Amino acid sequence: MVEHRDVIAPEIAERYGRALTTVTDVWRKHPDWPAATGRRGRWNEYDGQAVDELVRRAFLRRPVPKEGSPRDLLTIADIAAYTGLARGTIDADISRGRIPPPDNTEDGKRWRRSTIDGVMRRRHGYRRAGTGKEAQEAGSECRTTSPPGPTSENGRSTGPAR
């Protein structure tokens, strides 16, 4: 087998553990992306060393320290690592307005650490009352559904219980 110094998009995706669409639709559109050096099948080939340098510089993120400057800019992935929240929770909070618009949009959406700290101070838990460990130890029961109401002949509910 011939060793290729040049790489194609599927190889880049596999090397960095990313989706192929991330490489083709996001990374390849970066203004510093290297020019194609040829073709291999249906894929453009790129200089492997130039691709590696750009990916390390522009796309791979260093782990976010728990402590840092309030001016540090954090991506959504960085926010997840910093706060311990799931990525989906952060996305939902952004769409529902619980997290304000990004502080910087020059190279993707980024929020200052101080912005996220403020959001986390205001954030409340989403635990239902009476479902926590304390309630279980006290022996209380938590009813999650309302009692069944009256039903008609076909078994359908006729409205709230009275």
PDB file of C-alpha atoms in Angstrom:
ATOM      1  CA  MET A   1       0.000   0.000   0.000  1.00  0.00           C
ATOM      2  CA  VAL A   2       1.259   3.452  -0.887  1.00  0.00           C
ATOM      3  CA  GLU A   3       1.623   5.873   2.025  1.00  0.00           C
ATOM      4  CA  HIS A   4      -0.074   9.188   1.215  1.00  0.00           C
ATOM      5  CA  ARG A   5       1.259  12.361   2.709  1.00  0.00           C
ATOM      6  CA  ASP A   6      -1.802  14.126   1.374  1.00  0.00           C
ATOM      7  CA  VAL A   7      -5.137  13.529   3.088  1.00  0.00           C
ATOM      8  CA  ILE A   8      -8.783  13.565   2.039  1.00  0.00           C
ATOM      9  CA  ALA A   9     -11.804  14.696   4.070  1.00  0.00           C
ATOM     10  CA  PRO A  10     -12.829  11.216   5.353  1.00  0.00           C
ATOM     11  CA  GLU A  11      -9.283  10.618   6.617  1.00  0.00           C
ATOM     12  CA  ILE A  12      -9.233  14.012   8.338  1.00  0.00           C
ATOM     13  CA  ALA A  13     -12.578  13.263  10.012  1.00  0.00           C
ATOM     14  CA  GLU A  14     -11.323   9.877  11.222  1.00  0.00           C
ATOM     15  CA  ARG A  15      -7.995  11.285  12.435  1.00  0.00           C
ATOM     16  CA  TYR A  16      -9.674  13.896  14.648  1.00  0.00           C
ATOM     17  CA  GLY A  17     -12.784  11.917  15.606  1.00  0.00           C
ATOM     18  CA  ARG A  18     -15.179  14.380  13.956  1.00  0.00           C
ATOM     19  CA  ALA A  19     -18.109  13.953  11.636  1.00  0.00           C
ATOM     20  CA  LEU A  20     -17.328  14.086   7.933  1.00  0.00           C
ATOM     21  CA  THR A  21     -19.798  16.965   7.573  1.00  0.00           C
ATOM     22  CA  THR A  22     -17.811  18.960  10.162  1.00  0.00           C
ATOM     23  CA  VAL A  23     -14.734  18.684   7.965  1.00  0.00           C
ATOM     24  CA  THR A  24     -16.507  19.370   4.675  1.00  0.00           C
ATOM     25  CA  ASP A  25     -19.035  21.986   5.797  1.00  0.00           C
ATOM     26  CA  VAL A  26     -17.173  23.834   8.562  1.00  0.00           C
ATOM     27  CA  TRP A  27     -13.427  23.285   8.611  1.00  0.00           C
ATOM     28  CA  ARG A  28     -12.948  23.386   4.836  1.00  0.00           C
ATOM     29  CA  LYS A  29     -14.610  26.811   4.668  1.00  0.00           C
ATOM     30  CA  HIS A  30     -12.018  28.366   6.986  1.00  0.00           C
ATOM     31  CA  PRO A  31     -10.105  31.104   5.116  1.00  0.00           C
ATOM     32  CA  ASP A  32      -6.740  29.486   5.971  1.00  0.00           C
ATOM     33  CA  TRP A  33      -7.720  26.019   4.718  1.00  0.00           C
ATOM     34  CA  PRO A  34      -4.949  24.755   2.402  1.00  0.00           C
ATOM     35  CA  ALA A  35      -5.545  24.566  -1.335  1.00  0.00           C
ATOM     36  CA  ALA A  36      -6.225  21.178  -2.876  1.00  0.00           C
ATOM     37  CA  THR A  37      -3.092  19.416  -4.116  1.00  0.00           C
ATOM     38  CA  GLY A  38      -4.936  16.878  -6.268  1.00  0.00           C
ATOM     39  CA  ARG A  39      -7.799  14.417  -6.250  1.00  0.00           C
ATOM     40  CA  ARG A  40      -8.261  10.904  -4.956  1.00  0.00           C
ATOM     41  CA  GLY A  41     -11.493   9.416  -6.214  1.00  0.00           C
ATOM     42  CA  ARG A  42     -14.235  11.957  -5.580  1.00  0.00           C
ATOM     43  CA  TRP A  43     -12.281  13.773  -2.830  1.00  0.00           C
ATOM     44  CA  ASN A  44      -9.844  16.657  -3.022  1.00  0.00           C
ATOM     45  CA  GLU A  45      -6.466  15.921  -1.482  1.00  0.00           C
ATOM     46  CA  TYR A  46      -4.843  18.400   0.891  1.00  0.00           C
ATOM     47  CA  ASP A  47      -1.328  18.710   2.286  1.00  0.00           C
ATOM     48  CA  GLY A  48      -1.529  16.653   5.499  1.00  0.00           C
ATOM     49  CA  GLN A  49       0.951  18.792   7.416  1.00  0.00           C
ATOM     50  CA  ALA A  50      -0.823  22.048   6.520  1.00  0.00           C
ATOM     51  CA  VAL A  51      -4.180  20.542   7.509  1.00  0.00           C
ATOM     52  CA  ASP A  52      -2.754  19.327  10.850  1.00  0.00           C
ATOM     53  CA  GLU A  53      -1.310  22.762  11.652  1.00  0.00           C
ATOM     54  CA  LEU A  54      -4.581  24.555  10.855  1.00  0.00           C
ATOM     55  CA  VAL A  55      -6.744  22.065  12.762  1.00  0.00           C
ATOM     56  CA  ARG A  56      -4.532  22.334  15.859  1.00  0.00           C
ATOM     57  CA  ARG A  57      -4.473  26.123  15.680  1.00  0.00           C
ATOM     58  CA  ALA A  58      -8.082  26.863  14.758  1.00  0.00           C
ATOM     59  CA  PHE A  59     -10.331  23.936  15.627  1.00  0.00           C
ATOM     60  CA  LEU A  60      -8.971  21.862  18.484  1.00  0.00           C
ATOM     61  CA  ARG A  61      -9.684  23.294  21.876  1.00  0.00           C
ATOM     62  CA  ARG A  62      -7.463  23.000  24.890  1.00  0.00           C
ATOM     63  CA  PRO A  63      -9.239  21.804  28.039  1.00  0.00           C
ATOM     64  CA  VAL A  64     -10.929  24.691  29.803  1.00  0.00           C
ATOM     65  CA  PRO A  65      -9.547  25.214  33.300  1.00  0.00           C
ATOM     66  CA  LYS A  66     -12.130  25.546  36.065  1.00  0.00           C
ATOM     67  CA  GLU A  67     -10.492  28.806  37.076  1.00  0.00           C
ATOM     68  CA  GLY A  68      -9.434  31.531  34.719  1.00  0.00           C
ATOM     69  CA  SER A  69      -9.857  35.113  33.731  1.00  0.00           C
ATOM     70  CA  PRO A  70     -13.423  36.465  33.645  1.00  0.00           C
ATOM     71  CA  ARG A  71     -12.550  37.693  30.133  1.00  0.00           C
ATOM     72  CA  ASP A  72     -11.822  34.190  28.772  1.00  0.00           C
ATOM     73  CA  LEU A  73     -14.025  33.372  25.765  1.00  0.00           C
ATOM     74  CA  LEU A  74     -15.806  30.004  25.936  1.00  0.00           C
ATOM     75  CA  THR A  75     -17.502  27.999  23.191  1.00  0.00           C
ATOM     76  CA  ILE A  76     -20.573  25.895  23.898  1.00  0.00           C
ATOM     77  CA  ALA A  77     -18.321  22.846  24.351  1.00  0.00           C
ATOM     78  CA  ASP A  78     -16.124  24.861  26.729  1.00  0.00           C
ATOM     79  CA  ILE A  79     -19.205  25.951  28.689  1.00  0.00           C
ATOM     80  CA  ALA A  80     -20.249  22.299  29.016  1.00  0.00           C
ATOM     81  CA  ALA A  81     -16.798  21.354  30.329  1.00  0.00           C
ATOM     82  CA  TYR A  82     -16.678  24.369  32.658  1.00  0.00           C
ATOM     83  CA  THR A  83     -20.164  23.993  34.140  1.00  0.00           C
ATOM     84  CA  GLY A  84     -20.675  20.240  33.940  1.00  0.00           C
ATOM     85  CA  LEU A  85     -23.973  20.746  32.098  1.00  0.00           C
ATOM     86  CA  ALA A  86     -24.823  18.606  29.077  1.00  0.00           C
ATOM     87  CA  ARG A  87     -24.374  20.168  25.646  1.00  0.00           C
ATOM     88  CA  GLY A  88     -28.092  19.737  24.958  1.00  0.00           C
ATOM     89  CA  THR A  89     -28.970  21.592  28.161  1.00  0.00           C
ATOM     90  CA  ILE A  90     -26.781  24.506  27.125  1.00  0.00           C
ATOM     91  CA  ASP A  91     -28.319  24.561  23.641  1.00  0.00           C
ATOM     92  CA  ALA A  92     -31.804  24.534  25.190  1.00  0.00           C
ATOM     93  CA  ASP A  93     -30.885  27.339  27.602  1.00  0.00           C
ATOM     94  CA  ILE A  94     -29.587  29.445  24.699  1.00  0.00           C
ATOM     95  CA  SER A  95     -32.739  28.891  22.628  1.00  0.00           C
ATOM     96  CA  ARG A  96     -34.959  29.714  25.614  1.00  0.00           C
ATOM     97  CA  GLY A  97     -33.048  32.906  26.403  1.00  0.00           C
ATOM     98  CA  ARG A  98     -31.604  31.674  29.704  1.00  0.00           C
ATOM     99  CA  ILE A  99     -28.125  32.312  28.322  1.00  0.00           C
ATOM    100  CA  PRO A 100     -27.698  35.741  26.707  1.00  0.00           C
ATOM    101  CA  PRO A 101     -26.452  36.236  23.122  1.00  0.00           C
ATOM    102  CA  PRO A 102     -22.733  35.520  22.586  1.00  0.00           C
ATOM    103  CA  ASP A 103     -20.230  38.154  23.670  1.00  0.00           C
ATOM    104  CA  ASN A 104     -18.100  37.460  20.582  1.00  0.00           C
ATOM    105  CA  THR A 105     -19.127  36.078  17.186  1.00  0.00           C
ATOM    106  CA  GLU A 106     -15.953  36.700  15.176  1.00  0.00           C
ATOM    107  CA  ASP A 107     -14.810  33.069  15.106  1.00  0.00           C
ATOM    108  CA  GLY A 108     -17.941  31.231  16.190  1.00  0.00           C
ATOM    109  CA  LYS A 109     -20.209  31.859  19.130  1.00  0.00           C
ATOM    110  CA  ARG A 110     -18.297  32.582  22.350  1.00  0.00           C
ATOM    111  CA  TRP A 111     -19.288  33.846  25.764  1.00  0.00           C
ATOM    112  CA  ARG A 112     -17.093  35.473  28.395  1.00  0.00           C
ATOM    113  CA  ARG A 113     -16.488  33.338  31.458  1.00  0.00           C
ATOM    114  CA  SER A 114     -17.965  36.167  33.556  1.00  0.00           C
ATOM    115  CA  THR A 115     -21.205  35.963  31.538  1.00  0.00           C
ATOM    116  CA  ILE A 116     -21.468  32.219  32.164  1.00  0.00           C
ATOM    117  CA  ASP A 117     -20.638  32.688  35.859  1.00  0.00           C
ATOM    118  CA  GLY A 118     -23.557  35.133  36.112  1.00  0.00           C
ATOM    119  CA  VAL A 119     -25.884  32.705  34.343  1.00  0.00           C
ATOM    120  CA  MET A 120     -24.863  29.906  36.692  1.00  0.00           C
ATOM    121  CA  ARG A 121     -25.449  32.084  39.778  1.00  0.00           C
ATOM    122  CA  ARG A 122     -29.003  32.793  38.584  1.00  0.00           C
ATOM    123  CA  ARG A 123     -29.646  29.224  37.477  1.00  0.00           C
ATOM    124  CA  HIS A 124     -31.954  27.139  39.624  1.00  0.00           C
ATOM    125  CA  GLY A 125     -32.256  23.386  39.772  1.00  0.00           C
ATOM    126  CA  TYR A 126     -35.022  21.660  37.882  1.00  0.00           C
ATOM    127  CA  ARG A 127     -35.800  19.129  40.602  1.00  0.00           C
ATOM    128  CA  ARG A 128     -39.449  18.564  41.440  1.00  0.00           C
ATOM    129  CA  ALA A 129     -40.415  19.206  45.039  1.00  0.00           C
ATOM    130  CA  GLY A 130     -40.569  16.059  47.111  1.00  0.00           C
ATOM    131  CA  THR A 131     -38.527  13.886  44.744  1.00  0.00           C
ATOM    132  CA  GLY A 132     -35.109  14.351  46.280  1.00  0.00           C
ATOM    133  CA  LYS A 133     -33.193  12.204  48.731  1.00  0.00           C
ATOM    134  CA  GLU A 134     -34.478  14.208  51.700  1.00  0.00           C
ATOM    135  CA  ALA A 135     -38.088  13.457  50.747  1.00  0.00           C
ATOM    136  CA  GLN A 136     -37.362   9.747  50.386  1.00  0.00           C
ATOM    137  CA  GLU A 137     -35.674   9.632  53.785  1.00  0.00           C
ATOM    138  CA  ALA A 138     -38.652  11.391  55.362  1.00  0.00           C
ATOM    139  CA  GLY A 139     -40.936   8.771  53.830  1.00  0.00           C
ATOM    140  CA  SER A 140     -43.008  11.194  51.805  1.00  0.00           C
ATOM    141  CA  GLU A 141     -44.522  10.105  48.563  1.00  0.00           C
ATOM    142  CA  CYS A 142     -44.465  12.183  45.445  1.00  0.00           C
ATOM    143  CA  ARG A 143     -47.508  11.902  43.239  1.00  0.00           C
ATOM    144  CA  THR A 144     -46.483  12.468  39.629  1.00  0.00           C
ATOM    145  CA  THR A 145     -49.925  12.088  38.077  1.00  0.00           C
ATOM    146  CA  SER A 146     -53.307  13.398  39.069  1.00  0.00           C
ATOM    147  CA  PRO A 147     -55.971  10.950  40.215  1.00  0.00           C
ATOM    148  CA  PRO A 148     -58.113   9.533  37.438  1.00  0.00           C
ATOM    149  CA  GLY A 149     -61.218  11.504  36.653  1.00  0.00           C
ATOM    150  CA  PRO A 150     -64.624  10.265  35.573  1.00  0.00           C
ATOM    151  CA  THR A 151     -64.770   8.365  32.297  1.00  0.00           C
ATOM    152  CA  SER A 152     -67.440   7.917  29.655  1.00  0.00           C
ATOM    153  CA  GLU A 153     -68.757   4.601  28.333  1.00  0.00           C
ATOM    154  CA  ASN A 154     -65.869   4.314  25.858  1.00  0.00           C
ATOM    155  CA  GLY A 155     -63.246   4.749  28.592  1.00  0.00           C
ATOM    156  CA  ARG A 156     -62.240   8.287  27.652  1.00  0.00           C
ATOM    157  CA  SER A 157     -61.871  10.990  30.258  1.00  0.00           C
ATOM    158  CA  THR A 158     -64.840  13.305  30.592  1.00  0.00           C
ATOM    159  CA  GLY A 159     -62.881  16.012  32.346  1.00  0.00           C
ATOM    160  CA  PRO A 160     -61.182  16.754  35.628  1.00  0.00           C
ATOM    161  CA  ALA A 161     -62.171  14.893  38.777  1.00  0.00           C
ATOM    162  CA  ARG A 162     -64.704  16.808  40.819  1.00  0.00           C
TER     163      ARG A 162
END
